[in-house]
Coordinates of C-alpha atoms and ligand atoms in Angstrom, one line a residue:
P1 CA -155.7 -101.1 -297.7
R2 CA -155.7 -98.5 -295.1
S3 CA -152.1 -97.2 -296.8
G4 CA -153.2 -96.6 -300.0
Y5 CA -150.9 -98.6 -301.9
C6 CA -150.7 -100.2 -304.8
I7 CA -148.7 -103.3 -305.0
A8 CA -149.3 -104.0 -308.8
T9 CA -148.4 -100.2 -309.9
K10 CA -146.3 -99.4 -306.6
T11 CA -147.9 -96.5 -306.1
F12 CA -150.0 -94.6 -303.0
H13 CA -152.8 -92.8 -303.9
S14 CA -155.7 -91.2 -301.6
L15 CA -158.5 -93.1 -299.7
C16 CA -161.2 -90.9 -301.0
P17 CA -162.9 -91.6 -304.5
G18 CA -161.6 -89.9 -307.4
V19 CA -162.9 -86.6 -308.0
T20 CA -164.5 -85.8 -312.0
L21 CA -163.2 -82.7 -313.6
P22 CA -164.7 -81.3 -316.6
C23 CA -164.1 -83.0 -320.2
E24 CA -160.6 -82.2 -321.4
S25 CA -161.5 -80.9 -324.9
L26 CA -163.6 -78.5 -323.4
P27 CA -162.3 -75.3 -324.0
L28 CA -162.2 -73.3 -320.3
S29 CA -160.2 -71.1 -318.9
V30 CA -159.6 -71.6 -315.1
A31 CA -161.3 -68.5 -314.4
S32 CA -164.3 -69.3 -316.0
F33 CA -164.2 -72.6 -314.4
A34 CA -164.0 -71.0 -310.9
I35 CA -167.2 -68.4 -311.5
S36 CA -169.1 -71.1 -312.5
L37 CA -169.0 -73.4 -309.2
L38 CA -169.9 -69.9 -307.5
P39 CA -173.5 -70.3 -305.9
I40 CA -176.1 -68.2 -307.4
P41 CA -177.3 -66.0 -306.0
L42 CA -173.9 -64.6 -305.6
P43 CA -172.6 -64.8 -302.0
T44 CA -173.5 -61.8 -299.9
N45 CA -170.1 -61.6 -298.0
P46 CA -167.0 -59.7 -299.1
A47 CA -165.1 -61.5 -301.8
F48 CA -161.8 -59.6 -300.8
I49 CA -160.8 -57.2 -298.1
D50 CA -157.8 -55.0 -297.4
S51 CA -156.6 -55.2 -294.1
D52 CA -155.5 -51.8 -293.9
S53 CA -158.1 -49.5 -295.4
G54 CA -161.1 -51.8 -294.4
S55 CA -162.2 -51.5 -298.4
S56 CA -163.4 -54.3 -299.7
L57 CA -164.9 -56.0 -303.1
T58 CA -168.3 -57.8 -302.9
Y59 CA -168.8 -60.6 -305.5
P60 CA -171.1 -58.6 -307.7
E61 CA -168.5 -55.3 -307.7
F62 CA -165.4 -58.3 -307.9
L63 CA -167.1 -59.9 -310.9
S64 CA -168.2 -56.7 -312.7
Q65 CA -164.4 -55.3 -312.2
V66 CA -163.3 -58.3 -313.7
R67 CA -165.4 -57.7 -316.6
A68 CA -164.6 -54.3 -317.0
L69 CA -160.7 -55.2 -317.2
A70 CA -160.9 -58.0 -319.6
S71 CA -162.6 -56.2 -322.2
S72 CA -159.9 -53.1 -321.5
L73 CA -157.5 -55.7 -321.7
L74 CA -158.8 -56.9 -325.2
S75 CA -159.8 -53.9 -326.7
H76 CA -157.5 -50.9 -325.2
L77 CA -154.5 -52.6 -324.3
R78 CA -154.7 -55.1 -327.2
L79 CA -153.9 -58.1 -325.3
S80 CA -154.8 -61.8 -327.1
P81 CA -154.2 -65.2 -325.6
G82 CA -150.7 -66.4 -324.6
D83 CA -149.7 -63.1 -324.5
A84 CA -147.6 -62.8 -321.2
A85 CA -147.8 -60.0 -318.2
V86 CA -145.5 -59.5 -316.0
I87 CA -147.2 -58.3 -312.6
L88 CA -145.1 -56.8 -309.7
S89 CA -147.2 -55.7 -306.7
P90 CA -147.8 -56.2 -303.2
A91 CA -151.1 -57.7 -302.1
R92 CA -154.2 -54.9 -302.9
L93 CA -157.7 -55.5 -304.1
E94 CA -156.8 -54.9 -307.5
I95 CA -154.5 -58.2 -307.9
P96 CA -157.4 -60.9 -307.5
V97 CA -159.3 -58.8 -310.6
L98 CA -156.1 -58.8 -312.5
Y99 CA -155.4 -62.1 -312.5
F100 CA -158.8 -63.1 -312.7
A101 CA -158.9 -60.7 -316.1
L102 CA -155.6 -62.0 -317.7
L103 CA -156.7 -66.1 -317.3
S104 CA -160.3 -65.1 -318.6
I105 CA -159.4 -64.1 -322.0
G106 CA -156.5 -66.3 -322.2
A107 CA -153.5 -63.9 -321.4
V108 CA -150.6 -65.5 -318.8
P109 CA -150.1 -63.7 -315.7
C110 CA -146.4 -64.1 -314.9
P111 CA -146.3 -62.4 -310.9
S112 CA -143.0 -61.6 -309.7
N113 CA -141.7 -60.4 -306.5
P114 CA -141.9 -56.6 -306.0
L115 CA -138.7 -56.6 -304.3
S116 CA -136.9 -58.5 -307.3
T117 CA -133.7 -56.3 -308.5
R118 CA -133.2 -55.3 -312.0
S119 CA -131.5 -58.0 -313.2
E120 CA -133.6 -60.9 -311.9
L121 CA -136.1 -59.2 -313.6
S122 CA -134.2 -58.9 -316.7
R123 CA -133.5 -62.4 -316.8
Q124 CA -137.1 -62.9 -316.1
V125 CA -138.3 -60.8 -319.0
H126 CA -135.6 -62.5 -321.2
L127 CA -137.6 -66.3 -320.4
I128 CA -141.1 -64.9 -320.7
R129 CA -140.8 -62.4 -323.7
P130 CA -143.8 -60.4 -321.9
K131 CA -146.0 -57.9 -323.8
I132 CA -146.9 -55.7 -321.2
A133 CA -146.4 -55.1 -317.2
F134 CA -148.3 -54.2 -314.4
A135 CA -146.7 -53.0 -311.5
I136 CA -146.9 -50.5 -308.6
S137 CA -145.1 -47.2 -309.0
A138 CA -142.7 -48.2 -306.6
A139 CA -141.7 -51.2 -308.3
A140 CA -141.7 -50.2 -312.2
P141 CA -137.9 -48.5 -312.3
N142 CA -136.4 -52.0 -312.3
L143 CA -138.3 -53.2 -315.2
P144 CA -136.7 -52.9 -318.8
D145 CA -137.4 -49.4 -319.9
S146 CA -139.0 -51.1 -323.6
L147 CA -141.6 -53.0 -321.6
L148 CA -145.3 -51.1 -321.9
T149 CA -145.8 -50.5 -318.0
V150 CA -149.2 -49.8 -316.6
F151 CA -149.3 -48.5 -313.3
I152 CA -151.8 -50.7 -310.7
D153 CA -151.6 -47.4 -308.3
S154 CA -152.7 -44.7 -311.2
P155 CA -155.8 -43.6 -311.7
R156 CA -155.8 -44.7 -315.6
F157 CA -156.0 -48.2 -314.0
Q158 CA -159.0 -47.6 -311.8
S159 CA -160.5 -46.2 -314.8
L160 CA -159.9 -49.6 -316.6
L161 CA -161.6 -51.6 -313.6
H162 CA -165.3 -49.0 -313.7
S163 CA -165.2 -48.7 -317.3
P164 CA -169.2 -48.2 -317.9
N165 CA -171.3 -51.2 -318.6
S166 CA -170.1 -51.5 -322.3
P167 CA -170.9 -54.9 -324.1
L168 CA -168.2 -57.2 -323.3
P169 CA -166.1 -58.2 -326.6
P170 CA -166.7 -62.1 -326.6
L171 CA -164.1 -63.7 -325.2
P172 CA -161.5 -65.5 -326.7
E173 CA -161.4 -69.4 -326.7
V174 CA -159.5 -70.8 -324.1
R175 CA -158.0 -74.5 -324.2
Q176 CA -157.7 -76.2 -320.8
S177 CA -154.2 -77.2 -322.2
D178 CA -152.6 -73.5 -322.7
T179 CA -150.5 -72.0 -320.4
S180 CA -152.4 -70.2 -318.0
A181 CA -150.0 -68.9 -315.8
I182 CA -146.0 -68.7 -315.2
L183 CA -145.2 -69.0 -311.2
Y184 CA -141.7 -68.8 -310.1
S185 CA -140.3 -71.4 -307.6
S186 CA -138.8 -69.6 -304.3
G187 CA -135.0 -70.1 -306.0
T188 CA -134.1 -72.4 -302.6
T189 CA -131.5 -74.5 -303.9
G190 CA -130.4 -72.2 -307.2
R191 CA -131.9 -69.5 -309.3
V192 CA -135.9 -69.1 -309.3
K193 CA -137.0 -71.2 -312.2
G194 CA -140.2 -70.2 -314.3
V195 CA -142.9 -72.6 -313.8
V196 CA -145.6 -73.0 -316.6
L197 CA -148.9 -74.0 -315.5
T198 CA -151.9 -74.6 -317.6
H199 CA -155.3 -74.2 -316.9
R200 CA -156.2 -77.7 -316.9
N201 CA -153.5 -77.8 -313.7
F202 CA -155.6 -75.1 -312.1
I203 CA -159.1 -76.9 -312.9
A204 CA -158.2 -79.6 -311.2
L205 CA -156.8 -78.5 -308.3
L206 CA -160.1 -76.7 -307.7
A207 CA -162.0 -79.1 -308.1
V208 CA -160.5 -81.3 -305.6
F209 CA -161.3 -78.4 -303.0
H210 CA -164.7 -77.7 -304.6
S211 CA -165.6 -81.5 -303.9
R212 CA -164.9 -81.7 -300.2
M213 CA -165.9 -77.7 -299.4
L214 CA -167.9 -78.6 -296.1
E215 CA -171.3 -77.0 -295.7
R216 CA -170.7 -74.1 -293.4
E217 CA -173.5 -71.5 -291.9
T218 CA -171.4 -68.4 -292.9
P219 CA -168.6 -69.3 -295.9
A220 CA -165.1 -68.9 -294.1
V221 CA -162.9 -65.9 -293.7
G222 CA -159.1 -66.1 -294.7
L223 CA -156.4 -63.8 -294.1
F224 CA -153.8 -64.0 -296.4
T225 CA -150.5 -63.2 -295.1
I226 CA -148.4 -64.9 -297.7
P227 CA -147.4 -63.4 -300.8
L228 CA -149.8 -63.6 -303.8
F229 CA -146.8 -63.8 -306.6
H230 CA -146.3 -67.3 -304.8
V231 CA -147.9 -70.7 -306.1
F232 CA -149.6 -70.9 -302.4
G233 CA -151.0 -67.6 -302.6
F234 CA -152.0 -67.6 -306.2
F235 CA -154.2 -70.5 -305.9
M236 CA -155.7 -69.4 -302.8
L237 CA -157.1 -66.4 -304.2
L238 CA -158.7 -68.6 -306.8
R239 CA -160.0 -70.9 -304.1
T240 CA -161.5 -67.9 -302.5
A241 CA -163.6 -66.4 -305.7
A242 CA -164.5 -70.3 -306.4
L243 CA -166.0 -71.3 -303.0
G244 CA -167.8 -68.0 -302.6
Q245 CA -165.3 -67.3 -299.4
T246 CA -163.4 -63.9 -298.0
A247 CA -160.4 -63.1 -298.4
V248 CA -158.5 -60.4 -296.2
L249 CA -155.2 -59.3 -297.8
M250 CA -152.0 -57.4 -296.0
E251 CA -150.3 -55.6 -298.4
R252 CA -147.1 -55.3 -295.7
F253 CA -146.8 -58.1 -293.3
D254 CA -146.8 -56.8 -289.9
F255 CA -147.4 -59.4 -287.0
S256 CA -149.2 -57.0 -284.9
A257 CA -151.3 -56.1 -287.6
M258 CA -152.3 -59.5 -288.2
M259 CA -153.1 -59.9 -284.6
R260 CA -156.1 -57.1 -285.2
A261 CA -157.2 -58.1 -288.5
V262 CA -158.1 -61.4 -287.0
E263 CA -160.0 -60.2 -284.3
K264 CA -161.5 -57.7 -286.4
Y265 CA -162.7 -59.7 -289.2
R266 CA -163.6 -62.4 -287.6
V267 CA -160.9 -65.0 -289.3
N268 CA -161.6 -68.6 -289.5
Y269 CA -158.1 -69.5 -291.0
M270 CA -154.7 -68.9 -292.2
P271 CA -152.3 -70.0 -295.1
V272 CA -148.7 -69.8 -292.9
S273 CA -145.5 -71.0 -293.3
P274 CA -143.7 -72.2 -290.4
P275 CA -142.0 -69.1 -289.1
L276 CA -145.2 -67.8 -288.6
L277 CA -146.0 -70.4 -285.9
V278 CA -143.1 -69.8 -284.2
A279 CA -143.8 -66.2 -284.1
M280 CA -147.5 -66.9 -282.9
L281 CA -145.6 -69.1 -280.3
K282 CA -143.4 -66.8 -279.0
S283 CA -146.2 -63.6 -279.1
D284 CA -147.4 -62.1 -275.9
E285 CA -149.9 -60.2 -278.2
A286 CA -151.8 -63.5 -279.5
S287 CA -152.8 -63.8 -275.7
R288 CA -154.2 -60.6 -275.6
R289 CA -156.0 -60.8 -278.8
D290 CA -159.4 -62.7 -279.2
L291 CA -158.6 -65.1 -281.6
S292 CA -161.8 -67.2 -281.0
S293 CA -163.3 -67.2 -284.6
L294 CA -159.7 -68.8 -285.8
E295 CA -160.3 -72.5 -286.6
S296 CA -157.1 -73.8 -288.2
L297 CA -153.8 -72.8 -290.2
A298 CA -152.8 -74.0 -293.4
C299 CA -149.0 -74.8 -292.9
G300 CA -146.8 -75.5 -295.8
G301 CA -143.5 -74.7 -298.1
A302 CA -141.1 -75.6 -295.4
P303 CA -140.6 -78.5 -292.7
L304 CA -142.7 -77.7 -289.5
G305 CA -141.1 -79.4 -286.5
R306 CA -142.4 -81.9 -284.5
E307 CA -142.0 -79.6 -281.3
V308 CA -143.7 -76.8 -282.8
S309 CA -146.5 -78.2 -283.5
E310 CA -146.8 -79.9 -279.9
R311 CA -146.1 -76.4 -278.7
F312 CA -148.5 -74.8 -280.5
R313 CA -151.3 -77.5 -280.0
A314 CA -150.8 -76.8 -275.9
R315 CA -150.4 -73.2 -276.1
F316 CA -154.0 -72.8 -278.9
P317 CA -155.5 -76.0 -278.8
A318 CA -158.5 -74.7 -280.1
I319 CA -156.4 -73.8 -283.7
Q320 CA -155.6 -77.2 -286.1
I321 CA -152.8 -76.8 -287.8
V322 CA -153.4 -78.6 -291.4
Q323 CA -150.0 -79.3 -292.9
G324 CA -149.5 -79.4 -296.4
Y325 CA -147.2 -80.1 -299.2
G326 CA -146.4 -79.2 -302.6
L327 CA -144.1 -77.8 -305.2
T328 CA -144.8 -74.8 -307.6
E329 CA -144.5 -78.0 -310.1
S330 CA -147.2 -79.4 -309.0
T331 CA -149.6 -76.4 -308.8
G332 CA -148.9 -76.6 -305.0
G333 CA -150.7 -78.8 -302.5
V334 CA -150.7 -82.6 -303.3
T335 CA -151.9 -84.1 -299.8
S336 CA -154.9 -83.7 -298.1
P337 CA -155.6 -83.3 -294.4
E338 CA -157.6 -86.2 -292.7
E339 CA -159.6 -86.1 -289.4
T340 CA -156.5 -88.0 -287.7
D341 CA -153.9 -85.8 -288.5
I342 CA -150.8 -87.1 -287.5
L343 CA -148.2 -85.0 -285.8
G344 CA -145.2 -84.3 -288.2
S345 CA -147.3 -85.5 -291.4
V346 CA -148.0 -83.8 -294.5
G347 CA -151.3 -85.7 -294.5
R348 CA -152.4 -88.4 -297.6
I349 CA -151.8 -87.7 -301.2
S350 CA -155.0 -86.1 -302.3
P351 CA -157.5 -87.6 -304.6
N352 CA -156.6 -88.1 -308.8
I353 CA -152.5 -87.9 -307.7
E354 CA -150.3 -91.1 -307.9
A355 CA -147.2 -91.1 -305.8
R356 CA -143.9 -93.2 -305.5
I357 CA -141.0 -93.6 -303.5
V358 CA -138.3 -94.0 -305.9
S359 CA -135.2 -95.7 -303.9
L360 CA -132.1 -93.7 -304.4
D361 CA -129.7 -96.7 -304.8
S362 CA -131.7 -98.9 -307.0
G363 CA -134.6 -96.6 -308.5
E364 CA -137.2 -99.1 -307.4
A365 CA -140.7 -97.8 -306.2
L366 CA -140.5 -98.8 -302.4
P367 CA -143.8 -99.7 -300.2
P368 CA -144.7 -98.1 -296.8
G369 CA -141.8 -97.4 -294.3
H370 CA -138.9 -96.9 -296.8
R371 CA -137.4 -93.6 -297.5
G372 CA -136.8 -92.5 -301.3
E373 CA -137.7 -89.8 -303.6
L374 CA -141.1 -88.6 -303.9
W375 CA -142.3 -88.9 -307.3
L376 CA -145.7 -87.4 -308.3
R377 CA -148.2 -87.9 -311.2
G378 CA -151.4 -85.9 -312.1
P379 CA -153.6 -83.7 -313.2
T380 CA -151.6 -80.7 -311.5
V381 CA -148.3 -81.9 -312.8
M382 CA -146.6 -78.9 -314.7
K383 CA -146.2 -78.1 -317.9
G384 CA -142.5 -77.5 -317.9
Y385 CA -139.9 -74.9 -317.0
I386 CA -139.9 -72.0 -319.2
G387 CA -137.0 -71.9 -321.7
D388 CA -135.3 -74.4 -320.0
D389 CA -135.9 -78.0 -321.3
E390 CA -132.9 -79.3 -319.9
A391 CA -133.9 -78.8 -316.8
T392 CA -137.8 -79.7 -317.4
S393 CA -136.6 -83.1 -318.9
S394 CA -134.5 -83.8 -315.4
M395 CA -137.4 -82.9 -313.4
L396 CA -140.3 -84.9 -315.9
T397 CA -139.9 -88.3 -316.8
S398 CA -141.2 -89.7 -320.2
E399 CA -144.0 -91.7 -318.2
G400 CA -145.4 -87.9 -316.7
W401 CA -143.6 -88.4 -313.3
L402 CA -142.4 -85.2 -311.5
K403 CA -139.2 -85.9 -309.5
T404 CA -139.8 -83.6 -306.3
G405 CA -136.6 -83.3 -305.4
D406 CA -137.4 -84.5 -301.5
L407 CA -136.6 -87.4 -299.4
C408 CA -139.9 -88.5 -298.0
Y409 CA -141.7 -91.5 -296.7
F410 CA -145.3 -92.8 -296.0
N411 CA -146.5 -94.5 -293.0
E412 CA -148.2 -98.1 -293.0
D413 CA -151.6 -95.6 -292.7
G414 CA -150.8 -93.7 -295.7
F415 CA -149.4 -90.6 -294.2
L416 CA -146.7 -89.0 -296.1
F417 CA -143.8 -87.2 -294.5
I418 CA -141.4 -85.1 -295.7
V419 CA -137.8 -85.7 -294.5
D420 CA -135.5 -83.1 -296.3
R421 CA -134.4 -82.0 -299.2
L422 CA -132.0 -84.4 -301.7
K423 CA -130.0 -81.3 -302.7
E424 CA -129.5 -80.0 -299.0
L425 CA -128.5 -83.7 -297.4
I426 CA -125.2 -83.7 -295.4
K427 CA -122.7 -86.1 -296.6
Y428 CA -120.8 -87.0 -294.2
K429 CA -118.6 -90.1 -295.1
A430 CA -121.0 -92.7 -296.9
Y431 CA -123.9 -91.6 -294.5
Q432 CA -126.2 -88.6 -295.3
V433 CA -127.4 -86.3 -292.8
P434 CA -130.7 -84.4 -293.1
P435 CA -130.6 -81.1 -291.5
A436 CA -133.9 -80.5 -291.1
E437 CA -134.0 -83.4 -288.5
L438 CA -131.3 -82.0 -286.6
E439 CA -133.1 -78.3 -286.9
H440 CA -135.9 -80.1 -285.6
I441 CA -133.7 -81.1 -282.4
L442 CA -132.4 -78.1 -282.1
H443 CA -136.1 -76.2 -281.6
S444 CA -136.8 -77.9 -279.1
H445 CA -134.2 -76.8 -276.8
P446 CA -135.8 -73.8 -274.5
E447 CA -133.0 -71.4 -274.8
I448 CA -132.9 -72.0 -278.7
A449 CA -135.1 -69.3 -280.7
D450 CA -134.5 -70.3 -284.1
A451 CA -131.7 -72.7 -285.7
A452 CA -130.1 -73.8 -289.3
V453 CA -127.5 -76.6 -289.9
I454 CA -125.6 -76.6 -293.2
P455 CA -122.7 -78.7 -294.6
Y456 CA -119.3 -77.9 -293.8
P457 CA -116.3 -78.9 -295.9
D458 CA -114.1 -81.5 -294.3
E459 CA -110.9 -82.9 -295.4
E460 CA -111.9 -86.1 -293.8
A461 CA -115.5 -86.7 -293.5
G462 CA -116.6 -84.8 -296.7
E463 CA -119.1 -82.6 -294.6
I464 CA -119.9 -82.0 -291.1
P465 CA -123.2 -80.8 -290.0
M466 CA -122.5 -77.3 -288.8
A467 CA -125.4 -75.3 -287.1
F468 CA -125.8 -71.9 -286.8
I469 CA -128.0 -71.0 -283.8
V470 CA -130.1 -67.9 -282.8
R471 CA -129.9 -67.8 -278.8
R472 CA -133.0 -66.4 -277.1
P473 CA -132.6 -63.3 -275.1
G474 CA -130.7 -63.4 -271.8
S475 CA -129.1 -67.1 -273.0
T476 CA -125.7 -67.9 -272.6
L477 CA -125.7 -71.0 -274.2
T478 CA -122.2 -72.1 -275.6
S479 CA -121.2 -74.4 -278.6
I480 CA -120.1 -77.2 -276.5
A481 CA -123.9 -77.2 -274.9
V482 CA -125.5 -77.1 -278.0
M483 CA -123.4 -79.8 -279.3
D484 CA -123.9 -82.3 -276.1
F485 CA -127.8 -81.3 -276.2
V486 CA -127.9 -83.0 -280.0
V487 CA -125.4 -85.7 -278.9
K488 CA -128.0 -87.2 -276.6
Q489 CA -130.5 -87.5 -279.2
V490 CA -129.2 -89.0 -282.6
A491 CA -126.8 -91.7 -284.2
P492 CA -122.9 -90.7 -283.6
Y493 CA -122.9 -90.0 -287.4
K494 CA -125.4 -87.1 -287.2
K495 CA -123.7 -84.8 -284.4
I496 CA -123.3 -81.5 -285.2
R497 CA -119.5 -80.7 -285.4
R498 CA -119.3 -76.9 -285.4
V499 CA -121.8 -74.3 -284.0
E500 CA -122.0 -70.5 -285.0
F501 CA -124.2 -67.8 -283.3
I502 CA -126.1 -65.5 -285.6
D503 CA -128.8 -63.1 -284.6
A504 CA -131.2 -64.1 -287.5
I505 CA -131.6 -66.4 -289.9
P506 CA -132.1 -65.8 -293.3
K507 CA -135.1 -67.1 -294.4
S508 CA -137.5 -66.3 -298.1
A509 CA -140.7 -64.9 -298.0
A510 CA -142.0 -68.2 -297.9
G511 CA -140.6 -68.9 -294.8
K512 CA -137.4 -71.4 -296.2
I513 CA -134.3 -71.2 -294.8
L514 CA -131.6 -69.6 -297.5
R515 CA -129.0 -71.8 -296.5
R516 CA -126.9 -70.5 -299.6
E517 CA -126.6 -67.3 -297.7
L518 CA -125.2 -69.5 -294.5
V519 CA -122.8 -71.1 -296.8
Q520 CA -121.4 -67.8 -297.8
R521 CA -121.4 -66.7 -294.4
A522 CA -119.3 -69.5 -293.1
G523 CA -117.1 -68.6 -295.3
F524 CA -116.0 -71.3 -298.1
S525 CA -117.2 -71.6 -301.5
P526 CA -120.6 -73.9 -302.1
K527 CA -120.6 -77.0 -304.0
S528 CA -122.4 -76.4 -306.8
Ligands
ATP1 P1 -136.2 -73.9 -305.8 O1 -137.4 -75.0 -306.7 O2 -136.1 -72.7 -306.8 O3 -135.1 -74.2 -305.5 P2 -138.5 -74.4 -303.8 O4 -138.4 -75.6 -303.8 O5 -138.4 -73.5 -302.4 O6 -137.4 -73.6 -304.6 P3 -141.1 -74.0 -304.0 O7 -141.8 -74.8 -305.1 O8 -141.6 -72.9 -303.3 O9 -139.9 -73.8 -304.7 O10 -141.2 -75.1 -303.0 C1 -140.9 -76.4 -303.2 C2 -140.6 -76.8 -301.8 O11 -140.9 -76.7 -300.7 C3 -140.8 -78.9 -301.9 O12 -139.7 -79.3 -303.0 C4 -140.3 -78.9 -300.2 O13 -139.0 -79.2 -300.4 C5 -140.3 -77.7 -299.4 N1 -141.9 -77.9 -299.0 C6 -142.9 -77.9 -299.1 N2 -144.1 -77.8 -298.4 C7 -143.3 -78.4 -297.3 C8 -143.8 -79.0 -296.2 N3 -145.2 -78.9 -295.9 N4 -143.0 -80.0 -295.5 C9 -141.5 -80.0 -296.1 N5 -141.0 -79.5 -296.9 C10 -142.2 -78.9 -297.6
MG2 MG1 -138.1 -76.5 -305.7

């Protein structure tokens, strides 16, 4: 059926045929796999461009730097397969080279937010027990003194990239089941978790993208404003290289610089988070720039309101928004866009992935049209969390299902809709209220620039929905007006019962609302 639902197994799957993966027993690193997908002769477009300086790496330069660095990592720095390496850096041209060099020798990149605090880093170091760190000098002081640190912005590191063509020592054998990278979850619902991903996980995802690569006359140019230490950015670098495309990197996010870069480099697509779409909608500059090269925006990481999509489509009819959904634990995206994109959906499930919607009450797998927790199974599901067997076994079932913690449903056509995170549902009496649903409604108010909803403790109801509102400049909107606006559009138990005005909604680098900060601001102690 068109829903891709199989009654016998109670699972949802892609309508496209499965994608063949390399034989699992073949020794293969994701770096070698990505490079093997590159066309011969090598693409003539740049592989990576630094948007500020305009400097770039061609494909031959990129591959030669990867080889030189891999060789130095083995012979000078004495890294061995399985050795973990902390990476602390904004997006620079050295980063894709470093990722590929580490991956190709079986060492394990563990990139972290360069703004991480000393205590966050010391916890991560305790968990992953790294051999070495690669950091820009500004970020290095927060690393433990005992950790051998190589400065990415030093002449020494540059010399490792350009070492004369000494013969490459034989690369160690890397099994696909080996750990490739440890990537941190965003820490939206608690402390960040170190997600252990294998070479196989990334190979499986790359193979799917490669299989659906459309023949273009010129390879696509992507502009990356997303952090490269997050799974989305990490994977997008691998994908760029495997498909022979061009990625423009931005060291610091700046809206105006981003618009200029789209124009200058004739950018075709950008991976974005929902707040960036909102920023584009609000911007006058977007009308002044030549954005005619921009074909699509790949949006993910947080819920995107229908209202925002609709307004975006009306203002930028030539730019397609392609929503994607995924978790660090699933190596990123598990859905694929289809020609018939449905507003509000994240697409259909990708080839090679099975999905279930599991009832919160009975634990039964549910057919299309029913809400429940999304479970995923397939070759991109993580090995586990580093140093936390308890969290691993509560997230992964013995049959290999990953419990996403997201409340979702499939419609009759097999399109997946994300309602909200289970952990963030507001429990009003016996009802559950998804804050994202209320936020989408609030976003549609012309005087509201941004909004977030949290549970507020209430003696009688347990919790009530409370809204934080950012008014548009000049607006005198009142709390009563906000509550009245919502009340007309929702069932009575969902109505907003408390409002506070705020200057900005706190959000993470990936565009997720930091509800814990709002809970603190609201002045009661959060439930654990
Ligand atoms: P933590 O697990 O540490 O609390 P996190 O879940 O935010 O943080 P990520 O792995 O970066 O860390 O994000 C995955 C989550 O992001 C998903 O479980 C889902 O809740 C949300 N998400 C991702 N894409 C979308 C999307 N397109 N629409 C709605 N939510 C999304
Ligand atoms: Mg999560």
